[in-house]
PDB file of C-alpha atoms in Angstrom:
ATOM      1  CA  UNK E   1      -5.233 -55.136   9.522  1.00  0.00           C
ATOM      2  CA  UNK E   2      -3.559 -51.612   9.805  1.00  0.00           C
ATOM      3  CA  UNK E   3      -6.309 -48.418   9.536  1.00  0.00           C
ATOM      4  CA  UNK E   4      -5.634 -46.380   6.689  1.00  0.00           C
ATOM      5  CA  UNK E   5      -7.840 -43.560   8.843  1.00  0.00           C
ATOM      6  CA  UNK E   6      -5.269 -41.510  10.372  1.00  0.00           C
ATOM      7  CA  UNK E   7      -3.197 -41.792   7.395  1.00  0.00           C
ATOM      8  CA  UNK E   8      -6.377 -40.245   4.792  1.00  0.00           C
ATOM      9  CA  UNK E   9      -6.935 -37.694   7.947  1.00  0.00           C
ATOM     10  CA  UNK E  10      -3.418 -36.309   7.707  1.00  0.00           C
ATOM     11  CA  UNK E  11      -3.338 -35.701   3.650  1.00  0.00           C
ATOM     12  CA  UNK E  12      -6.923 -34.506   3.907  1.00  0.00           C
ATOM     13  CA  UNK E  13      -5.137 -31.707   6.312  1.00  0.00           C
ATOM     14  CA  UNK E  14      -2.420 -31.037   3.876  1.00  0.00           C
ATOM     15  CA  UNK E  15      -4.421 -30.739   1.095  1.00  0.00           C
ATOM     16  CA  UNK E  16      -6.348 -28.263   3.074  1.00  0.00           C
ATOM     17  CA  UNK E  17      -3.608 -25.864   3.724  1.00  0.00           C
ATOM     18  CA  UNK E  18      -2.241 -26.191   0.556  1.00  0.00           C
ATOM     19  CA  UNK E  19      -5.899 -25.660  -1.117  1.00  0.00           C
ATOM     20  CA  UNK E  20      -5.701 -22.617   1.531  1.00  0.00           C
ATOM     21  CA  UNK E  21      -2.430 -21.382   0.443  1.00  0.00           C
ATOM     22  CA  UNK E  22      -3.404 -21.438  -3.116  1.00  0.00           C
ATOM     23  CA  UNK E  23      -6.600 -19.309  -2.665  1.00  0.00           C
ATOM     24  CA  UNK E  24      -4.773 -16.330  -1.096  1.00  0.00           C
ATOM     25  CA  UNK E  25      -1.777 -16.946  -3.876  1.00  0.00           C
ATOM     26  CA  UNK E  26      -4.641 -16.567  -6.888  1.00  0.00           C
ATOM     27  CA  UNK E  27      -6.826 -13.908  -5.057  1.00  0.00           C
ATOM     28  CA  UNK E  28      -4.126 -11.380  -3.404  1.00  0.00           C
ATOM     29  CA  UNK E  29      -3.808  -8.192  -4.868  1.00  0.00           C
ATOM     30  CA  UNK E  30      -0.660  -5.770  -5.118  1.00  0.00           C
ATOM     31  CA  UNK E  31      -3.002  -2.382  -4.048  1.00  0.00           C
ATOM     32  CA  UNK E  32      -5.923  -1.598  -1.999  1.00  0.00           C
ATOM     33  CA  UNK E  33      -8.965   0.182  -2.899  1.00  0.00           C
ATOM     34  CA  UNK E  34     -12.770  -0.004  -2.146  1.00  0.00           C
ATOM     35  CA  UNK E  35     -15.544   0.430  -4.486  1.00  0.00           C
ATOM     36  CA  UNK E  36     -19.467   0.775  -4.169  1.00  0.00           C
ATOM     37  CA  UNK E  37     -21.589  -1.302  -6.011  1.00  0.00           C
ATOM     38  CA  UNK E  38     -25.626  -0.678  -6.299  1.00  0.00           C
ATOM     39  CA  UNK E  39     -27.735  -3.490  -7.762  1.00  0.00           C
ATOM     40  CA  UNK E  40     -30.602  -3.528  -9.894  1.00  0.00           C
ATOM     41  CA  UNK E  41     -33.267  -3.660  -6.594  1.00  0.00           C
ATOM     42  CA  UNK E  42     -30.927  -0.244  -5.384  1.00  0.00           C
ATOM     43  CA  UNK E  43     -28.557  -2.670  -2.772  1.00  0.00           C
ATOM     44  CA  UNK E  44     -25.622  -0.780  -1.358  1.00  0.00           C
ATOM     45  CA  UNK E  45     -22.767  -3.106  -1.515  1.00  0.00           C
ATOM     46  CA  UNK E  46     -18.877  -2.609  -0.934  1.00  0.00           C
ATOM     47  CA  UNK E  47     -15.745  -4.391  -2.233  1.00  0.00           C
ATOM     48  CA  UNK E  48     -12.389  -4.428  -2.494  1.00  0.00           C
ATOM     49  CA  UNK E  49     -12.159  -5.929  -5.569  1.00  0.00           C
ATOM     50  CA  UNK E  50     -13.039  -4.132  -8.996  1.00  0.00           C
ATOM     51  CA  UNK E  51     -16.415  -6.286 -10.150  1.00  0.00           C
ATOM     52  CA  UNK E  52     -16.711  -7.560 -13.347  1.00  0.00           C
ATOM     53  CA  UNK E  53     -19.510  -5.013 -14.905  1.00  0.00           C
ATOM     54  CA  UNK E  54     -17.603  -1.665 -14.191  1.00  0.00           C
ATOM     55  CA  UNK E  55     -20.374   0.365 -14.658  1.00  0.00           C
ATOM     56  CA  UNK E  56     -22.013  -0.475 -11.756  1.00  0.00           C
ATOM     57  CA  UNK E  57     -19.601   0.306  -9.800  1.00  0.00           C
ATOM     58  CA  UNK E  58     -18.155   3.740  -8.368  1.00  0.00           C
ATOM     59  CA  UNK E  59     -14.586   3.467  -6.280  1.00  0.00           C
ATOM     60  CA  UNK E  60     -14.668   5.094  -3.517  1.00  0.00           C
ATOM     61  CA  UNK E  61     -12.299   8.498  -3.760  1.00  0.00           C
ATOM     62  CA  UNK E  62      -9.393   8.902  -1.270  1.00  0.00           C
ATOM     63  CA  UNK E  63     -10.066   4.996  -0.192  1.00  0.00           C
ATOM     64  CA  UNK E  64      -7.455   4.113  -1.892  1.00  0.00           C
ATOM     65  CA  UNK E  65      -4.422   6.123  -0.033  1.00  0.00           C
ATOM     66  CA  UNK E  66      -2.132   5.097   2.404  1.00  0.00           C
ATOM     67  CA  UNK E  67      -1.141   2.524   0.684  1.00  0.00           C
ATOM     68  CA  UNK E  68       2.631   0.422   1.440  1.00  0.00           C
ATOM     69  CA  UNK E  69       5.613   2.451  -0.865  1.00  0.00           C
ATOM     70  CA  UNK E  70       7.504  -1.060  -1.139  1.00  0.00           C
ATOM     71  CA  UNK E  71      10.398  -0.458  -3.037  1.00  0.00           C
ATOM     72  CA  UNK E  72      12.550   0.974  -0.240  1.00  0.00           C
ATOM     73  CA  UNK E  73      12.193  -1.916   1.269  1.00  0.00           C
ATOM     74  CA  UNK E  74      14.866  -4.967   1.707  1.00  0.00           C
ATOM     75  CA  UNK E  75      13.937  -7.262  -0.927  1.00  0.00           C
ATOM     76  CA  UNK E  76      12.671 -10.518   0.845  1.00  0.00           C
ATOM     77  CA  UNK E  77      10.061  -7.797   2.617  1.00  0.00           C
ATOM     78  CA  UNK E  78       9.919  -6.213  -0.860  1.00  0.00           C
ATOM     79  CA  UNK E  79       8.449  -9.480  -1.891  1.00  0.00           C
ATOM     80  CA  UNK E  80       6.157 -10.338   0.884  1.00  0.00           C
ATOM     81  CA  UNK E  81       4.952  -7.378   1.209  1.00  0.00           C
ATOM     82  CA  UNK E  82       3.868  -6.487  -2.857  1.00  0.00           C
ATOM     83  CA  UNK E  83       2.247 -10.565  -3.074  1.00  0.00           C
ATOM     84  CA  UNK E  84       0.590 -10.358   0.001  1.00  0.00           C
ATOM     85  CA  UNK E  85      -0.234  -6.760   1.231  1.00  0.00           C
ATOM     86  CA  UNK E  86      -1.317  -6.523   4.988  1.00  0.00           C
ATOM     87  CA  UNK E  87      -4.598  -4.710   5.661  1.00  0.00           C
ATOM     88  CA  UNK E  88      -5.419  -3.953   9.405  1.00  0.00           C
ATOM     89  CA  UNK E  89      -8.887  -2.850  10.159  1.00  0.00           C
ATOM     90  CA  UNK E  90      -8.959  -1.439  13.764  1.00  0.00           C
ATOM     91  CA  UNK E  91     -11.667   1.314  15.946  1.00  0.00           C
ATOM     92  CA  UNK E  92     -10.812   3.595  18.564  1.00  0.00           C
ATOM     93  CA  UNK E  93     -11.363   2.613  22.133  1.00  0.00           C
ATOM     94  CA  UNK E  94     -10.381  -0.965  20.934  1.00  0.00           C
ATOM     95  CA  UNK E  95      -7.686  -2.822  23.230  1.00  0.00           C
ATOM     96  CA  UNK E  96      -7.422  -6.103  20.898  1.00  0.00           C
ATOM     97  CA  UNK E  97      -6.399  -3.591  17.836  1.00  0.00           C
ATOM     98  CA  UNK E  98      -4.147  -1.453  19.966  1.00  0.00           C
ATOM     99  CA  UNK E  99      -2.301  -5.128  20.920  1.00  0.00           C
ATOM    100  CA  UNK E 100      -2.155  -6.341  17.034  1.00  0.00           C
ATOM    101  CA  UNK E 101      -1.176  -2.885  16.192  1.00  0.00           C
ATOM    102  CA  UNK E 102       2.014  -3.488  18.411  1.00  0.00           C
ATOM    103  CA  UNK E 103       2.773  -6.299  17.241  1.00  0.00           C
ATOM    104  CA  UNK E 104       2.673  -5.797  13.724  1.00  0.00           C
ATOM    105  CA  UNK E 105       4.871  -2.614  14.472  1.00  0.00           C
ATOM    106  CA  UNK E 106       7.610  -4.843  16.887  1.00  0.00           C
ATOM    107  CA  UNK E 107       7.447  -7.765  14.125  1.00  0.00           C
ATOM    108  CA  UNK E 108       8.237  -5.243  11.731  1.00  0.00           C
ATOM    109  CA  UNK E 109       5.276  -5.425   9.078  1.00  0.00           C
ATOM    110  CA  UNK E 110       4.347  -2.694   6.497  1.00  0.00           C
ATOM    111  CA  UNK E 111       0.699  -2.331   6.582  1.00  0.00           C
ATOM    112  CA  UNK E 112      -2.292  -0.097   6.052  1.00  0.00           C
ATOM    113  CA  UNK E 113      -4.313   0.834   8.578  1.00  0.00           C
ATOM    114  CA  UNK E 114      -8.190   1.662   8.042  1.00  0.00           C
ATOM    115  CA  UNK E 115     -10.286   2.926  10.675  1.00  0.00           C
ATOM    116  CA  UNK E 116     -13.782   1.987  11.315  1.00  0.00           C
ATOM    117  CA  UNK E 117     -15.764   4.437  12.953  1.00  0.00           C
ATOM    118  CA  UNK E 118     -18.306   6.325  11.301  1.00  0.00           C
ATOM    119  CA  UNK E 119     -21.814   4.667  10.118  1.00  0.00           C
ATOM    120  CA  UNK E 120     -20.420   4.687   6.432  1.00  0.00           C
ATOM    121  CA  UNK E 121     -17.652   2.939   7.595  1.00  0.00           C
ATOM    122  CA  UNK E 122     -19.281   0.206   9.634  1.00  0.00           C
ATOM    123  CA  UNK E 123     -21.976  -0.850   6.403  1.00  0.00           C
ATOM    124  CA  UNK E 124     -18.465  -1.034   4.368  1.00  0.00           C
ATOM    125  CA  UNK E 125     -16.777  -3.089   6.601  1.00  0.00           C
ATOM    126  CA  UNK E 126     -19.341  -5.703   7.216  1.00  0.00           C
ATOM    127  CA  UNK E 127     -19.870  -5.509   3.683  1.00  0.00           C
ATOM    128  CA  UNK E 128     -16.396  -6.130   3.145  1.00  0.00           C
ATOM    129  CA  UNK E 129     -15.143  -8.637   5.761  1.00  0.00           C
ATOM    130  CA  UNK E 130     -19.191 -10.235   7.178  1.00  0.00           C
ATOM    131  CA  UNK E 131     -18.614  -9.539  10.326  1.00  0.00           C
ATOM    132  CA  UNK E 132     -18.988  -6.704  13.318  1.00  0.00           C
ATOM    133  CA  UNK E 133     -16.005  -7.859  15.194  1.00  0.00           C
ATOM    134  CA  UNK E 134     -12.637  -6.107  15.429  1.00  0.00           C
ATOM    135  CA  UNK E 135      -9.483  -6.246  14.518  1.00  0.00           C
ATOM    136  CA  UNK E 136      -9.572  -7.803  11.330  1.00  0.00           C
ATOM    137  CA  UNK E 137      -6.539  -8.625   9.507  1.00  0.00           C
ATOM    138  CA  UNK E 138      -5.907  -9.384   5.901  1.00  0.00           C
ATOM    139  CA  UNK E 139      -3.174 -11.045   4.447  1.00  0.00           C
ATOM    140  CA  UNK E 140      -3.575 -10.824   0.796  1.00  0.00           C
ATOM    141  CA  UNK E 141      -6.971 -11.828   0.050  1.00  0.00           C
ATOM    142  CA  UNK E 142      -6.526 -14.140   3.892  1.00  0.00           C
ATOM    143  CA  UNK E 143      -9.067 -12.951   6.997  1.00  0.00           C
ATOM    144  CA  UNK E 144      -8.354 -13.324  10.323  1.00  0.00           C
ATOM    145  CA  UNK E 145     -11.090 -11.558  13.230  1.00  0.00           C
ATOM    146  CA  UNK E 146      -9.653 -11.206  16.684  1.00  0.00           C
ATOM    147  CA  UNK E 147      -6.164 -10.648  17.467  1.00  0.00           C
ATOM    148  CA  UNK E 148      -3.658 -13.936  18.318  1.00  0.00           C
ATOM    149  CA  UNK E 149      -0.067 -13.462  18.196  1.00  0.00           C
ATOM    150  CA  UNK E 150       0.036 -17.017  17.478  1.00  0.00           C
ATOM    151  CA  UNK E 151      -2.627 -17.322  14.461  1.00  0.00           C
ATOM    152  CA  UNK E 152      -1.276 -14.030  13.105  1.00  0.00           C
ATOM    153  CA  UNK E 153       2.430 -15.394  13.423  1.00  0.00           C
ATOM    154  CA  UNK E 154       1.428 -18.358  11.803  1.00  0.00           C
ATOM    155  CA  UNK E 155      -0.292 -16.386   8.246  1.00  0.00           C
ATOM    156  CA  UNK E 156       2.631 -13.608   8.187  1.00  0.00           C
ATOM    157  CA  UNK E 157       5.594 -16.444   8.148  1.00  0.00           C
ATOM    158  CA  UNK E 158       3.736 -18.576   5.351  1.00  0.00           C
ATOM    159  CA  UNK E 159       3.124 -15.631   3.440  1.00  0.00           C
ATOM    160  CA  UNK E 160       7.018 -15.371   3.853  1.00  0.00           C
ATOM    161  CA  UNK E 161       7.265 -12.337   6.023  1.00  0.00           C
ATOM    162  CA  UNK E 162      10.726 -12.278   7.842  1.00  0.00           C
ATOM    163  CA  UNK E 163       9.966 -12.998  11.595  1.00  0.00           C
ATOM    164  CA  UNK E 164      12.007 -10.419  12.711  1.00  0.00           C
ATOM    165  CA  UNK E 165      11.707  -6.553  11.831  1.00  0.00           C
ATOM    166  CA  UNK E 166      14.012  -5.473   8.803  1.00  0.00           C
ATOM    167  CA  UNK E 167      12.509  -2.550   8.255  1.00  0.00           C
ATOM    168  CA  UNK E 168      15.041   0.346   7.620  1.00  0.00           C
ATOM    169  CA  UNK E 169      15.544   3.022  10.399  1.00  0.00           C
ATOM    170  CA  UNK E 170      14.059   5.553   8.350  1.00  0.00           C
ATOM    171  CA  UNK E 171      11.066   3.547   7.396  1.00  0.00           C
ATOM    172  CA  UNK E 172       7.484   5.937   8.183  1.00  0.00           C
ATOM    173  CA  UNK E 173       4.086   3.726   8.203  1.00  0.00           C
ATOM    174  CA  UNK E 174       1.382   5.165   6.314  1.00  0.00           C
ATOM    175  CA  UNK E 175      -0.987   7.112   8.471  1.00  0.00           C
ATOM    176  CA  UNK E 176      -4.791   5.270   9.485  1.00  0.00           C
ATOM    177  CA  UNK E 177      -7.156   6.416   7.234  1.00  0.00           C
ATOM    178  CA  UNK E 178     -10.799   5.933   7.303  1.00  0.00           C
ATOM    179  CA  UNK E 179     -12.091   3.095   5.638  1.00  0.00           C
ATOM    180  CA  UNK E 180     -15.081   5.622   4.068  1.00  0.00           C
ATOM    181  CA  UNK E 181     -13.301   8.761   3.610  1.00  0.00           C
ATOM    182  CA  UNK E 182     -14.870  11.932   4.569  1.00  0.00           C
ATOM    183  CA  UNK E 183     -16.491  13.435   1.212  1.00  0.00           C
ATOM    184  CA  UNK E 184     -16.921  10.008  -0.439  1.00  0.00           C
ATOM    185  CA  UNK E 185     -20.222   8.992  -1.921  1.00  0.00           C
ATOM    186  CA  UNK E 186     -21.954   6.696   0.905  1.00  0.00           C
ATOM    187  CA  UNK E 187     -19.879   8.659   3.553  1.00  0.00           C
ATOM    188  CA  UNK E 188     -20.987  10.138   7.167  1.00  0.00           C
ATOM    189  CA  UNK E 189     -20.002  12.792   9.235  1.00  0.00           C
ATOM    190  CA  UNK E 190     -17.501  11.656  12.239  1.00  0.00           C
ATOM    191  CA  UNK E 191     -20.249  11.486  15.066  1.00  0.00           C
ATOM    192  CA  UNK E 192     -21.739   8.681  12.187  1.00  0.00           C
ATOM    193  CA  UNK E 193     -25.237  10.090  12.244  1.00  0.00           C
ATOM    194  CA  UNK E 194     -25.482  10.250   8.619  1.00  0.00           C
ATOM    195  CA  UNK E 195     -26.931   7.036   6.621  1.00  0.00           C
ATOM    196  CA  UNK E 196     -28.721   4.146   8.706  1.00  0.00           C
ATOM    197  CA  UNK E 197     -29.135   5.608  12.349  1.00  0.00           C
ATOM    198  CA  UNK E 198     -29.804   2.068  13.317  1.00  0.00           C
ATOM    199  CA  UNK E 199     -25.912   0.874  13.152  1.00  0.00           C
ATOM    200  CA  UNK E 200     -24.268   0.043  15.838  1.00  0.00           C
ATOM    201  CA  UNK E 201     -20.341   0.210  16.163  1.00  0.00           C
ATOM    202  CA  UNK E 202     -18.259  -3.176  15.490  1.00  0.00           C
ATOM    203  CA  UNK E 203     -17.624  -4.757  18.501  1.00  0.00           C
ATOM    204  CA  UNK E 204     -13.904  -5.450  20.074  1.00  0.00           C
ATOM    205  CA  UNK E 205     -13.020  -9.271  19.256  1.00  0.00           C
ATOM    206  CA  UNK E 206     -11.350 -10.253  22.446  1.00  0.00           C
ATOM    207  CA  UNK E 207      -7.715 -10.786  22.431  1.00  0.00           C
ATOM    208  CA  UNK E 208      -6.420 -14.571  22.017  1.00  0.00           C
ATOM    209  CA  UNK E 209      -3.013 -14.308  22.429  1.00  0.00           C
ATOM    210  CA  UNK E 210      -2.637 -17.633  23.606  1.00  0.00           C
ATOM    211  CA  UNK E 211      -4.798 -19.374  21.672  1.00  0.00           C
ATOM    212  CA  UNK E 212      -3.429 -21.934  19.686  1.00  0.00           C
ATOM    213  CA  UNK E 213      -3.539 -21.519  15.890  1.00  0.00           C
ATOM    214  CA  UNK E 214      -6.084 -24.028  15.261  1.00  0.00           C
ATOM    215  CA  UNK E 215      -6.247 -25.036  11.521  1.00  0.00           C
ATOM    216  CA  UNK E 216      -3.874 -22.300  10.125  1.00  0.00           C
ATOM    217  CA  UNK E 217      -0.552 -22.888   8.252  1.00  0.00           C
ATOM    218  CA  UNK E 218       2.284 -25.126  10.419  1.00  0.00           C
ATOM    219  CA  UNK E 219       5.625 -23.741  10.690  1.00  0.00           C
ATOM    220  CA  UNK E 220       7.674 -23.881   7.486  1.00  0.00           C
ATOM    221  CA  UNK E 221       4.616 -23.732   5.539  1.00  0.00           C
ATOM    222  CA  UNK E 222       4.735 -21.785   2.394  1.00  0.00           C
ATOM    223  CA  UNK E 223       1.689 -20.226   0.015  1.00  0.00           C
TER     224      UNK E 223
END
C-alpha cells in the first residue's frame, strides 16, 4: 500500500506559504507611522497600525517621516515597493544591521530606516515587533529578526522585488530617523534616561548569513 504521508506533508507546506503569503498581502500597508495607545488600567502601548477606537490613540508626531517617494521609481519597483514597503529597524554599534544595511543598499531596495536607541525607542520597538533583538526587518506587515542574506533574499523576491538594483542613479534614501522622535509624547532624551531607567538596549541578533531559509517562501514563490 503506497503512504499518502509525504504526499499530505508537502500540501500542508504549500498551504502554509500560501496562508503566509496571503497574511502579508491583506495586512501590508502603503505608509508608515506609529501611534501610542493607553488603556483603561493606564498601559503604554505602541503600533503601527491605526486601532480601531481612535480616540485612544495619539500618533506619534514626526514618526511618520522618511518615508519611500515611490513614484520616481521604475515601475516593477514602483509596485513592490508601494504593496510591500520595507521597514529596517537597526542601533548603533550593531554589526548584523550595518551587514543588512549593505545589502539592502547593493540589492537595490528603497527602505526606511528607524533607529532604536533611546529608552522611548526601545518600549516602542518591543511593543511593536516582541522582541529585544536587532535588526528587524519588515516586509509589508512580514518580520524577520536577525540578518540572513538568504531568508531576506527569499521575502524580498516573493514580495516581487527585482533581484538586482534598478534604482535610478539619482535615487537618495531617506535619512534614519528615530523610531520615537525627539519631542514626541512618550519620548527621551538621546542618553535614554528619560522614562523606565530599568531598560536595557536591544541586543545585536547575530548575523546568519548562511543560514538556510528554513520555512520561508521557495524560489518563484509569489504573495
Amino acid at each position: 500500500m503506497t503512504s499518502t504521508r509525504p504526499f499530505r506533508s508537502h500540501l500542508s507546506s504549500r498551504v502554509g506559504l500560501l496562508a503566509l503569503g496571503l497574511t502579508l498581502l491583506a495586512a501590508s500597508t502603503p505608509s508608515w507611522a506609529l501611534y501610542k495607545v493607553v488603556g483603561p488600567n493606564g498601559e503604554i502601548t505602541y503600533t503601527d497600525r491605526p486601532p480601531a477606537d481612535a480616540r485612544k490613540a495619539q500618533p506619534l508626531k514626526g514618526a511618520s517621516s522618511g518615508t519611500v517617494e515611490a513614484s520616481n521609481l521604475p515601475y516593477s519597483l514602483q509596485q513592490a515597493a508601494t504593496r510591500y514597503p520595507v521597514t529596517f529597524y537597526t542601533s548603533a554599534r550593531c554589526s548584523p544591521c550595518d551587514q543588512g544595511r549593505q545589502f539592502l543598499t547593493r540589492r537595490g531596495i528603497p527602505f526606511v530606516e528607524k533607529t532604536v536607541n533611546t529608552s522611548a525607542d526601545i518600549r516602542a520597538y518591543k511593543g511593536l515587533t516582541g522582541t529585544e533583538e536587532l535588526p528587524t526587518l519588515k516586509i509589508g506587515n512580514q518580520q524577520i529578526t536577525g540578518f540572513g542574506e538568504g531568508e531576506w533574499s527569499s521575502y524580498l523576491n516573493a514580495a516581487g522585488y527585482p533581484q538586482e538594483s534598478m534604482l535610478p542613479a539619482n535615487y537618495r534614501a531617506p535619512e534614519a530617523t528615530a523610531l520615537v522622535p525627539l519631542g514626541s509624547s512618550g519620548s527621551s532624551d538621546p542618553s535614554g534616561s528619560a522614562g523606565d531607567s530599568r531598560t536595557t538596549a536591544p541586543t545585536a541578533s547575530p548575523s546568519s548569513s548562511a543560514k538556510p531559509p528554513a520555512g520561508n517562501a521557495p524560489p518563484g514563490f509569489r504573495f
